[in-house]
Amino acid sequence: MRRDFSAGLRCDIFCNVIDNYGDIGVCWRLARQLANEHGLAVRLWVDDLASFARLCPEADVTQDSQHRRGVEVCAWHKQFPDVQPASIVIEAFACKLPESYIEAMAIQKHPPVWINLEYLSAEDWVEGCHGLPSPHPRLPLTKYFFFPGFTRKTGGLLLERDLLARRDAFQHDVAAQQEFWRGIGLETPSADTLKVSLFAYENAALPGLFDAWAQGEQALLCLVPEGRILPQLGLYFGVSAPQAGNEYARGNLRVRVLPFVAQEDYDWLLWACDVNFVRGEDSCVRAQWAGKPFIWQIYPQHDEVHWQKLQAFLALYNAPRLSAGEDPRAVLALQGVWREWNKEGEAGATWPAFVAALDELQPGARDWAGLLAKNNLALNLLDFCRKVGRMRAFKIEGQ
Ligand code: TRH
């Protein structure tokens, strides 16, 4: 047996990287939080260390086990080692745990609390499914579905303890902001420049949006982290292989390509910009914590089911504004640009109305972050595990 790395409550998180950075992004964030804020000994098993290393650049992809930011990060190979299961076992996004590990869980005196951490969705059915048990067909084990979400009856969202305080400190600190702009190699933009970050999948709406920005009345600085949108950016400006540090301009639009940074550092960009384009799951949540108006490019799924998810989120997100009796025009402007960006349509045509509504949208974006902050996923998850432990009439080790 491999020696366990720490006493106290232990947690194993299993992450199977499907594509992009969302799976590992969520797991890495949760792992750090459980380890650093709640004192758990966390092992993160990941089957693609190269993806992990994009979020944690000091990672060594050749190591089977390494300690990073308080977490033991382990390479998850097909041939799984003989290890002692932790007291909390989290399989992310229904990834399939190693058979030998499941068998080992079943023979523990106190079998672990086994959680399937699901994808984020704002749809109604999530509340009904959050926390449901799923008994193993053969072994004396029960897996529980844990759904992140936006309402009190869901598991909530990942939020570091001090995040909003750090955000506020940064947004009120001119010197810290200047430091940020210097750090990415730029002068602090003038007050009348609109600062937009653009993290996106390929999107046929990009040229139209760039045209609208180039022809707009206001100077616009667009910051693009390296990634899937770069070839299209290159096409637009007639250059091949744009890379970090490159800058392009047309009309009132200035575009700067940024390096893909460590996960913790991405927040600074979101806090520094006036509008953020985000994608997938984790960056979308981070944009909400930034408290700025944002545009979400949802991860496209088969049979167009992602449209339902998008509509469900928009309905929740806009509900506080509409029920407060605010002028619906700002909400419609936001919906317009979200719709066109996601259907890769006329995003450029919807942009002027959106920009005109920014002042109205800003306070709502901030209030929304405050509302969501009351429902913290890591705290909820630990409460849930304690409850399951109590139901089984044993104390979770270390509690
Ligand atoms: O990379 P994504 O498109 O991930 C997607 C979604 O999660 C989707 O739901 C899932 O099904 C699919 O993967 C498999 O977008 P997401 O979720 O925003 O993840 C990006 C991560 O990258 C996030 O944790 C933030 C991080 N990031 C950095 O660490 N540095 C950077 O410079 C940037 C731009 C992002």
CSV table of C-alpha atoms and ligand atoms in Angstrom, one decimal:
chain,number,residue,atom,x,y,z
A,1,MET,CA,0.0,0.0,0.0
A,2,ARG,CA,1.2,3.5,-0.7
A,3,ARG,CA,1.6,5.5,2.5
A,4,ASP,CA,-1.1,8.1,3.0
A,5,PHE,CA,0.2,11.6,2.9
A,6,SER,CA,-1.5,13.1,5.9
A,7,ALA,CA,-3.6,12.4,8.9
A,8,GLY,CA,-7.0,13.9,9.4
A,9,LEU,CA,-9.9,14.1,6.9
A,10,ARG,CA,-8.8,12.9,3.5
A,11,CYS,CA,-10.4,13.5,0.2
A,12,ASP,CA,-9.7,12.0,-3.2
A,13,ILE,CA,-10.9,13.9,-6.3
A,14,PHE,CA,-10.9,12.1,-9.6
A,15,CYS,CA,-10.8,14.1,-12.8
A,16,ASN,CA,-11.0,12.8,-16.3
A,17,VAL,CA,-10.2,15.6,-18.7
A,18,ILE,CA,-12.5,15.4,-21.7
A,19,ASP,CA,-11.5,18.5,-23.5
A,20,ASN,CA,-10.6,22.1,-22.8
A,21,TYR,CA,-9.9,23.2,-19.2
A,22,GLY,CA,-13.3,23.1,-17.5
A,23,ASP,CA,-13.1,19.7,-15.9
A,24,ILE,CA,-9.7,20.2,-14.5
A,25,GLY,CA,-10.4,23.9,-13.8
A,26,VAL,CA,-13.3,23.0,-11.5
A,27,CYS,CA,-11.4,20.1,-9.8
A,28,TRP,CA,-8.2,22.1,-9.2
A,29,ARG,CA,-10.2,25.0,-7.7
A,30,LEU,CA,-12.2,22.7,-5.4
A,31,ALA,CA,-9.1,20.7,-4.4
A,32,ARG,CA,-7.2,23.9,-3.4
A,33,GLN,CA,-10.2,25.2,-1.5
A,34,LEU,CA,-10.8,22.0,0.5
A,35,ALA,CA,-7.0,21.8,1.3
A,36,ASN,CA,-6.2,25.4,2.0
A,37,GLU,CA,-9.5,26.7,3.5
A,38,HIS,CA,-10.8,23.5,5.2
A,39,GLY,CA,-7.6,21.7,6.1
A,40,LEU,CA,-8.4,18.5,4.3
A,41,ALA,CA,-5.6,16.3,2.9
A,42,VAL,CA,-6.5,16.3,-0.8
A,43,ARG,CA,-5.3,14.1,-3.5
A,44,LEU,CA,-6.3,15.1,-7.0
A,45,TRP,CA,-6.1,12.3,-9.6
A,46,VAL,CA,-6.0,13.7,-13.1
A,47,ASP,CA,-5.5,11.7,-16.3
A,48,ASP,CA,-4.1,14.6,-18.3
A,49,LEU,CA,-1.3,16.4,-16.5
A,50,ALA,CA,-0.6,18.6,-19.6
A,51,SER,CA,-4.0,20.2,-19.2
A,52,PHE,CA,-3.4,20.6,-15.5
A,53,ALA,CA,-0.1,22.3,-16.2
A,54,ARG,CA,-1.8,25.0,-18.2
A,55,LEU,CA,-3.7,26.1,-15.0
A,56,CYS,CA,-0.7,25.4,-12.7
A,57,PRO,CA,2.4,26.3,-14.7
A,58,GLU,CA,4.8,25.0,-12.1
A,59,ALA,CA,3.4,21.5,-12.4
A,60,ASP,CA,5.8,18.8,-13.7
A,61,VAL,CA,4.1,16.6,-16.2
A,62,THR,CA,6.6,13.8,-15.7
A,63,GLN,CA,5.8,13.3,-12.0
A,64,ASP,CA,3.3,10.7,-10.8
A,65,SER,CA,2.8,12.5,-7.6
A,66,GLN,CA,3.6,16.1,-6.7
A,67,HIS,CA,2.5,18.6,-4.1
A,68,ARG,CA,1.2,21.9,-5.6
A,69,ARG,CA,-0.5,24.6,-3.6
A,70,GLY,CA,-1.3,22.3,-0.7
A,71,VAL,CA,-2.7,19.5,-2.9
A,72,GLU,CA,-1.2,16.2,-3.8
A,73,VAL,CA,-1.6,16.0,-7.6
A,74,CYS,CA,-1.4,12.4,-8.9
A,75,ALA,CA,-1.2,11.1,-12.4
A,76,TRP,CA,-4.2,8.9,-13.0
A,77,HIS,CA,-2.9,6.0,-15.2
A,78,LYS,CA,-5.0,3.1,-16.4
A,79,GLN,CA,-2.9,0.9,-14.2
A,80,PHE,CA,-4.2,2.2,-10.9
A,81,PRO,CA,-2.0,1.9,-7.8
A,82,ASP,CA,-3.1,0.0,-4.6
A,83,VAL,CA,-4.1,3.0,-2.4
A,84,GLN,CA,-6.1,3.4,0.8
A,85,PRO,CA,-9.4,5.2,-0.2
A,86,ALA,CA,-10.0,8.6,1.4
A,87,SER,CA,-13.0,9.3,3.6
A,88,ILE,CA,-14.5,11.6,1.0
A,89,VAL,CA,-14.3,10.5,-2.7
A,90,ILE,CA,-15.3,12.9,-5.4
A,91,GLU,CA,-15.7,11.7,-8.9
A,92,ALA,CA,-16.0,14.8,-11.1
A,93,PHE,CA,-18.6,14.9,-13.8
A,94,ALA,CA,-19.5,11.2,-13.6
A,95,CYS,CA,-16.0,10.0,-14.5
A,96,LYS,CA,-15.5,6.3,-14.0
A,97,LEU,CA,-13.5,5.5,-10.9
A,98,PRO,CA,-10.9,2.7,-11.1
A,99,GLU,CA,-12.6,-0.7,-10.3
A,100,SER,CA,-9.9,-1.6,-7.8
A,101,TYR,CA,-10.5,1.7,-6.0
A,102,ILE,CA,-14.2,1.0,-5.8
A,103,GLU,CA,-13.6,-2.5,-4.5
A,104,ALA,CA,-11.2,-1.0,-1.9
A,105,MET,CA,-13.9,1.6,-0.9
A,106,ALA,CA,-16.4,-1.2,-0.3
A,107,ILE,CA,-14.2,-3.1,2.2
A,108,GLN,CA,-13.5,-0.2,4.4
A,109,LYS,CA,-14.9,-0.4,7.9
A,110,HIS,CA,-16.5,3.0,7.2
A,111,PRO,CA,-17.0,3.2,3.5
A,112,PRO,CA,-16.2,6.7,2.1
A,113,VAL,CA,-18.8,9.3,1.3
A,114,TRP,CA,-18.9,9.0,-2.4
A,115,ILE,CA,-19.9,12.1,-4.4
A,116,ASN,CA,-20.5,12.6,-8.1
A,117,LEU,CA,-19.9,16.3,-8.6
A,118,GLU,CA,-22.1,17.2,-11.6
A,119,TYR,CA,-21.9,19.9,-14.3
A,120,LEU,CA,-23.3,23.3,-13.5
A,121,SER,CA,-26.8,24.1,-14.8
A,122,ALA,CA,-29.5,26.7,-13.9
A,123,GLU,CA,-32.3,24.4,-15.1
A,124,ASP,CA,-35.2,23.7,-12.7
A,125,TRP,CA,-34.7,19.9,-12.4
A,126,VAL,CA,-31.3,20.4,-10.7
A,127,GLU,CA,-32.9,21.3,-7.4
A,128,GLY,CA,-34.8,18.0,-7.5
A,129,CYS,CA,-31.8,15.9,-8.2
A,130,HIS,CA,-29.2,17.5,-6.0
A,131,GLY,CA,-28.3,15.2,-3.1
A,132,LEU,CA,-30.0,12.1,-4.5
A,133,PRO,CA,-28.5,8.7,-3.6
A,134,SER,CA,-27.6,6.1,-6.1
A,135,PRO,CA,-26.8,2.7,-4.5
A,136,HIS,CA,-24.2,0.6,-6.1
A,137,PRO,CA,-25.8,-2.4,-7.8
A,138,ARG,CA,-23.4,-5.0,-6.2
A,139,LEU,CA,-21.4,-3.5,-3.4
A,140,PRO,CA,-22.4,-1.9,-0.1
A,141,LEU,CA,-21.7,1.6,-1.4
A,142,THR,CA,-23.9,4.6,-2.2
A,143,LYS,CA,-23.0,7.4,-4.5
A,144,TYR,CA,-24.6,10.9,-4.1
A,145,PHE,CA,-25.3,13.4,-6.8
A,146,PHE,CA,-24.0,16.8,-5.9
A,147,PHE,CA,-25.2,19.6,-8.2
A,148,PRO,CA,-23.6,23.0,-8.3
A,149,GLY,CA,-26.1,25.7,-9.0
A,150,PHE,CA,-27.5,29.2,-8.5
A,151,THR,CA,-30.3,28.6,-6.0
A,152,ARG,CA,-30.4,27.7,-2.4
A,153,LYS,CA,-31.7,24.2,-3.1
A,154,THR,CA,-28.6,23.4,-5.1
A,155,GLY,CA,-24.9,22.9,-4.1
A,156,GLY,CA,-24.0,26.5,-4.9
A,157,LEU,CA,-20.8,27.7,-6.5
A,158,LEU,CA,-17.1,27.5,-5.9
A,159,LEU,CA,-16.0,30.7,-4.2
A,160,GLU,CA,-12.8,31.2,-2.3
A,161,ARG,CA,-13.3,32.6,1.2
A,162,ASP,CA,-11.5,36.0,0.5
A,163,LEU,CA,-12.3,36.4,-3.2
A,164,LEU,CA,-14.9,39.1,-3.1
A,165,ALA,CA,-12.8,41.1,-0.5
A,166,ARG,CA,-9.7,40.8,-2.8
A,167,ARG,CA,-11.8,41.8,-5.8
A,168,ASP,CA,-13.1,44.9,-4.0
A,169,ALA,CA,-9.7,45.9,-2.7
A,170,PHE,CA,-8.3,45.6,-6.3
A,171,GLN,CA,-11.2,47.5,-7.8
A,172,HIS,CA,-10.7,50.4,-5.4
A,173,ASP,CA,-6.9,50.5,-5.6
A,174,VAL,CA,-5.6,52.5,-8.5
A,175,ALA,CA,-2.0,51.5,-7.9
A,176,ALA,CA,-2.9,47.8,-7.9
A,177,GLN,CA,-4.7,48.3,-11.2
A,178,GLN,CA,-1.7,50.2,-12.7
A,179,GLU,CA,0.5,47.3,-11.5
A,180,PHE,CA,-1.8,44.8,-13.3
A,181,TRP,CA,-1.6,46.7,-16.6
A,182,ARG,CA,2.2,47.0,-16.3
A,183,GLY,CA,2.3,43.3,-15.6
A,184,ILE,CA,0.7,42.5,-18.9
A,185,GLY,CA,2.9,45.0,-20.7
A,186,LEU,CA,0.5,47.8,-21.2
A,187,GLU,CA,0.0,51.4,-20.1
A,188,THR,CA,-3.1,51.9,-18.0
A,189,PRO,CA,-5.9,52.5,-20.5
A,190,SER,CA,-7.5,55.9,-20.5
A,191,ALA,CA,-10.7,56.3,-18.5
A,192,ASP,CA,-12.8,56.5,-21.7
A,193,THR,CA,-11.5,53.3,-23.2
A,194,LEU,CA,-13.8,50.3,-22.9
A,195,LYS,CA,-11.8,47.3,-21.7
A,196,VAL,CA,-13.1,43.9,-22.8
A,197,SER,CA,-11.6,40.5,-22.2
A,198,LEU,CA,-12.4,37.8,-24.7
A,199,PHE,CA,-12.0,34.1,-23.8
A,200,ALA,CA,-13.9,32.2,-26.4
A,201,TYR,CA,-14.3,29.1,-28.6
A,202,GLU,CA,-14.2,29.6,-32.3
A,203,ASN,CA,-17.1,31.8,-33.2
A,204,ALA,CA,-18.2,33.0,-36.7
A,205,ALA,CA,-19.7,36.1,-35.0
A,206,LEU,CA,-16.2,37.4,-34.3
A,207,PRO,CA,-15.5,39.5,-37.5
A,208,GLY,CA,-18.9,41.3,-37.1
A,209,LEU,CA,-18.2,42.0,-33.5
A,210,PHE,CA,-14.7,43.3,-34.3
A,211,ASP,CA,-16.2,45.5,-37.1
A,212,ALA,CA,-18.6,47.0,-34.6
A,213,TRP,CA,-15.8,47.7,-32.2
A,214,ALA,CA,-13.6,49.1,-34.9
A,215,GLN,CA,-16.3,51.4,-36.1
A,216,GLY,CA,-17.7,52.3,-32.6
A,217,GLU,CA,-17.4,55.8,-31.2
A,218,GLN,CA,-15.5,54.6,-28.1
A,219,ALA,CA,-11.9,53.4,-28.0
A,220,LEU,CA,-12.1,49.7,-27.2
A,221,LEU,CA,-9.2,47.6,-25.8
A,222,CYS,CA,-9.8,43.8,-26.3
A,223,LEU,CA,-7.6,41.4,-24.3
A,224,VAL,CA,-7.6,37.9,-25.7
A,225,PRO,CA,-6.0,35.1,-23.8
A,226,GLU,CA,-4.2,32.5,-26.0
A,227,GLY,CA,-6.6,29.9,-27.1
A,228,ARG,CA,-9.1,28.6,-29.7
A,229,ILE,CA,-10.2,32.0,-31.0
A,230,LEU,CA,-6.7,33.0,-32.1
A,231,PRO,CA,-6.8,31.6,-35.7
A,232,GLN,CA,-9.9,33.7,-36.4
A,233,LEU,CA,-8.3,36.8,-34.8
A,234,GLY,CA,-5.4,36.2,-37.2
A,235,LEU,CA,-7.7,35.9,-40.2
A,236,TYR,CA,-9.4,39.2,-39.3
A,237,PHE,CA,-6.1,41.1,-39.1
A,238,GLY,CA,-4.5,39.2,-42.0
A,239,VAL,CA,-1.7,37.7,-39.9
A,240,SER,CA,-0.8,34.1,-39.3
A,241,ALA,CA,-0.3,32.5,-35.9
A,242,PRO,CA,-0.9,35.4,-33.6
A,243,GLN,CA,0.6,34.9,-30.2
A,244,ALA,CA,0.9,36.3,-26.7
A,245,GLY,CA,2.3,39.9,-26.7
A,246,ASN,CA,1.1,40.6,-30.3
A,247,GLU,CA,-1.1,43.7,-30.8
A,248,TYR,CA,-3.4,44.7,-33.7
A,249,ALA,CA,-5.5,47.7,-34.3
A,250,ARG,CA,-8.3,48.7,-36.7
A,251,GLY,CA,-10.3,51.9,-36.3
A,252,ASN,CA,-11.2,52.3,-32.6
A,253,LEU,CA,-10.3,48.7,-31.8
A,254,ARG,CA,-7.1,47.7,-30.3
A,255,VAL,CA,-6.5,44.0,-29.7
A,256,ARG,CA,-3.8,42.5,-27.5
A,257,VAL,CA,-3.1,38.8,-27.2
A,258,LEU,CA,-2.3,37.7,-23.6
A,259,PRO,CA,-0.5,34.6,-22.4
A,260,PHE,CA,-2.8,31.9,-20.8
A,261,VAL,CA,-2.0,32.5,-17.1
A,262,ALA,CA,-2.2,30.4,-13.9
A,263,GLN,CA,-5.8,29.9,-12.8
A,264,GLU,CA,-5.5,32.3,-9.8
A,265,ASP,CA,-4.2,35.1,-12.1
A,266,TYR,CA,-7.1,35.0,-14.5
A,267,ASP,CA,-9.4,36.7,-12.0
A,268,TRP,CA,-7.3,39.9,-12.2
A,269,LEU,CA,-8.1,40.2,-15.9
A,270,LEU,CA,-11.8,39.8,-15.2
A,271,TRP,CA,-11.7,42.4,-12.4
A,272,ALA,CA,-9.8,44.9,-14.5
A,273,CYS,CA,-12.1,44.8,-17.5
A,274,ASP,CA,-15.5,46.5,-18.0
A,275,VAL,CA,-17.0,43.6,-19.9
A,276,ASN,CA,-15.9,39.9,-20.0
A,277,PHE,CA,-16.5,37.3,-22.6
A,278,VAL,CA,-16.3,33.9,-21.0
A,279,ARG,CA,-17.1,30.3,-22.0
A,280,GLY,CA,-17.8,26.8,-20.6
A,281,GLU,CA,-18.4,26.6,-16.9
A,282,ASP,CA,-15.6,27.8,-14.6
A,283,SER,CA,-14.7,31.1,-16.4
A,284,CYS,CA,-18.4,31.9,-16.5
A,285,VAL,CA,-18.6,31.6,-12.7
A,286,ARG,CA,-15.5,33.7,-12.3
A,287,ALA,CA,-17.0,36.4,-14.5
A,288,GLN,CA,-20.0,36.4,-12.2
A,289,TRP,CA,-17.8,36.9,-9.1
A,290,ALA,CA,-16.1,39.8,-11.0
A,291,GLY,CA,-19.4,41.6,-10.7
A,292,LYS,CA,-19.1,43.0,-14.2
A,293,PRO,CA,-21.5,42.6,-17.1
A,294,PHE,CA,-20.4,39.5,-19.1
A,295,ILE,CA,-21.2,37.5,-22.1
A,296,TRP,CA,-21.3,33.8,-21.8
A,297,GLN,CA,-20.5,31.4,-24.7
A,298,ILE,CA,-22.0,28.2,-23.5
A,299,TYR,CA,-20.2,24.9,-24.3
A,300,PRO,CA,-22.1,23.5,-27.3
A,301,GLN,CA,-23.8,20.2,-26.9
A,302,HIS,CA,-25.5,17.6,-29.1
A,303,ASP,CA,-29.1,18.2,-29.9
A,304,GLU,CA,-28.8,21.8,-29.0
A,305,VAL,CA,-29.6,21.1,-25.4
A,306,HIS,CA,-27.3,23.9,-24.4
A,307,TRP,CA,-29.9,26.4,-25.5
A,308,GLN,CA,-32.2,25.3,-22.7
A,309,LYS,CA,-29.3,25.8,-20.2
A,310,LEU,CA,-28.6,29.2,-21.6
A,311,GLN,CA,-32.2,30.3,-21.4
A,312,ALA,CA,-32.5,28.9,-17.9
A,313,PHE,CA,-29.5,30.9,-16.7
A,314,LEU,CA,-30.7,34.1,-18.4
A,315,ALA,CA,-34.1,33.8,-16.8
A,316,LEU,CA,-32.5,33.5,-13.3
A,317,TYR,CA,-29.9,36.1,-13.9
A,318,ASN,CA,-32.3,38.7,-15.2
A,319,ALA,CA,-35.1,37.9,-12.7
A,320,PRO,CA,-33.9,40.3,-9.9
A,321,ARG,CA,-33.7,43.2,-12.4
A,322,LEU,CA,-37.1,42.5,-13.9
A,323,SER,CA,-38.8,42.0,-10.5
A,324,ALA,CA,-37.3,45.2,-9.3
A,325,GLY,CA,-39.3,46.9,-12.1
A,326,GLU,CA,-36.2,48.1,-14.0
A,327,ASP,CA,-36.5,49.2,-17.6
A,328,PRO,CA,-36.5,45.9,-19.5
A,329,ARG,CA,-34.5,47.5,-22.4
A,330,ALA,CA,-31.2,46.8,-20.6
A,331,VAL,CA,-32.1,43.1,-20.1
A,332,LEU,CA,-33.2,42.8,-23.7
A,333,ALA,CA,-29.9,44.3,-24.9
A,334,LEU,CA,-28.0,41.8,-22.8
A,335,GLN,CA,-30.1,38.9,-24.1
A,336,GLY,CA,-29.6,40.1,-27.7
A,337,VAL,CA,-25.9,40.0,-27.6
A,338,TRP,CA,-25.8,36.7,-25.7
A,339,ARG,CA,-28.1,35.1,-28.2
A,340,GLU,CA,-26.2,36.4,-31.3
A,341,TRP,CA,-22.8,35.4,-29.8
A,342,ASN,CA,-24.1,31.9,-29.1
A,343,LYS,CA,-25.7,31.4,-32.4
A,344,GLU,CA,-22.7,32.8,-34.1
A,345,GLY,CA,-24.9,35.4,-35.7
A,346,GLU,CA,-25.1,39.2,-35.8
A,347,ALA,CA,-23.3,39.9,-32.5
A,348,GLY,CA,-21.9,43.2,-33.9
A,349,ALA,CA,-25.4,44.5,-34.7
A,350,THR,CA,-26.5,43.9,-31.1
A,351,TRP,CA,-23.4,45.5,-29.6
A,352,PRO,CA,-24.4,49.2,-29.6
A,353,ALA,CA,-27.6,48.5,-27.6
A,354,PHE,CA,-25.6,46.5,-25.1
A,355,VAL,CA,-22.9,49.1,-24.7
A,356,ALA,CA,-25.6,51.8,-24.2
A,357,ALA,CA,-27.1,49.6,-21.4
A,358,LEU,CA,-23.8,49.0,-19.6
A,359,ASP,CA,-24.2,51.6,-16.9
A,360,GLU,CA,-27.6,50.1,-16.0
A,361,LEU,CA,-26.3,46.5,-16.2
A,362,GLN,CA,-23.3,47.1,-13.9
A,363,PRO,CA,-25.0,47.4,-10.5
A,364,GLY,CA,-27.1,44.3,-11.2
A,365,ALA,CA,-24.0,42.3,-12.0
A,366,ARG,CA,-22.5,43.3,-8.7
A,367,ASP,CA,-25.6,42.5,-6.7
A,368,TRP,CA,-25.9,39.2,-8.5
A,369,ALA,CA,-22.4,38.2,-7.2
A,370,GLY,CA,-23.5,39.2,-3.7
A,371,LEU,CA,-26.6,37.1,-3.9
A,372,LEU,CA,-24.7,34.0,-5.1
A,373,ALA,CA,-22.0,34.3,-2.5
A,374,LYS,CA,-24.4,33.1,0.1
A,375,ASN,CA,-24.3,29.6,-1.3
A,376,ASN,CA,-20.8,28.3,-1.1
A,377,LEU,CA,-20.1,24.9,-2.8
A,378,ALA,CA,-17.2,23.8,-0.7
A,379,LEU,CA,-19.0,24.5,2.6
A,380,ASN,CA,-22.2,22.9,1.3
A,381,LEU,CA,-20.2,19.8,0.2
A,382,LEU,CA,-18.6,19.4,3.6
A,383,ASP,CA,-22.0,19.8,5.3
A,384,PHE,CA,-23.5,17.3,3.0
A,385,CYS,CA,-20.7,14.8,3.7
A,386,ARG,CA,-21.1,15.3,7.5
A,387,LYS,CA,-24.8,14.7,7.2
A,388,VAL,CA,-24.3,11.5,5.2
A,389,GLY,CA,-21.7,10.4,7.8
A,390,ARG,CA,-24.2,11.0,10.6
A,391,MET,CA,-26.9,9.1,8.7
A,392,ARG,CA,-24.7,6.2,8.7
A,393,ALA,CA,-24.1,6.7,12.4
A,394,PHE,CA,-20.4,7.1,12.2
A,395,LYS,CA,-18.2,10.2,12.5
A,396,ILE,CA,-16.3,11.0,9.3
A,397,GLU,CA,-12.7,10.6,10.2
A,398,GLY,CA,-11.1,13.8,11.4
A,399,GLN,CA,-14.3,15.7,12.2
B,1,TRH,O1,-12.1,25.4,-21.1
B,1,TRH,P1,-13.6,25.5,-21.1
B,1,TRH,O2,-14.2,25.6,-22.4
B,1,TRH,O3,-14.2,24.2,-20.4
B,1,TRH,C1,-15.3,23.4,-20.8
B,1,TRH,C2,-16.5,23.7,-19.9
B,1,TRH,O4,-16.2,23.5,-18.6
B,1,TRH,C3,-17.6,22.7,-20.3
B,1,TRH,O5,-18.6,22.9,-19.4
B,1,TRH,C4,-17.0,21.3,-20.2
B,1,TRH,O6,-18.0,20.4,-20.6
B,1,TRH,C5,-15.9,21.2,-21.2
B,1,TRH,O7,-14.9,22.1,-20.8
B,1,TRH,C6,-15.3,19.8,-21.2
B,1,TRH,O8,-14.1,26.7,-20.1
B,1,TRH,P2,-14.0,26.9,-18.6
B,1,TRH,O9,-15.0,26.0,-17.9
B,1,TRH,O10,-14.2,28.3,-18.3
B,1,TRH,O11,-12.6,26.5,-18.1
B,1,TRH,C7,-11.5,27.3,-18.4
B,1,TRH,C8,-10.5,27.3,-17.2
B,1,TRH,O12,-9.3,27.9,-17.6
B,1,TRH,C9,-11.0,28.0,-16.0
B,1,TRH,O13,-10.7,27.3,-14.8
B,1,TRH,C10,-10.2,29.3,-16.0
B,1,TRH,C11,-8.9,28.8,-16.6
B,1,TRH,N1,-8.1,29.9,-17.2
B,1,TRH,C12,-6.8,30.0,-16.7
B,1,TRH,O14,-6.4,29.3,-15.8
B,1,TRH,N2,-5.9,30.9,-17.3
B,1,TRH,C13,-6.3,31.7,-18.3
B,1,TRH,O15,-5.6,32.5,-18.8
B,1,TRH,C14,-7.7,31.6,-18.8
B,1,TRH,C15,-8.2,32.4,-19.9
B,1,TRH,C16,-8.5,30.6,-18.2
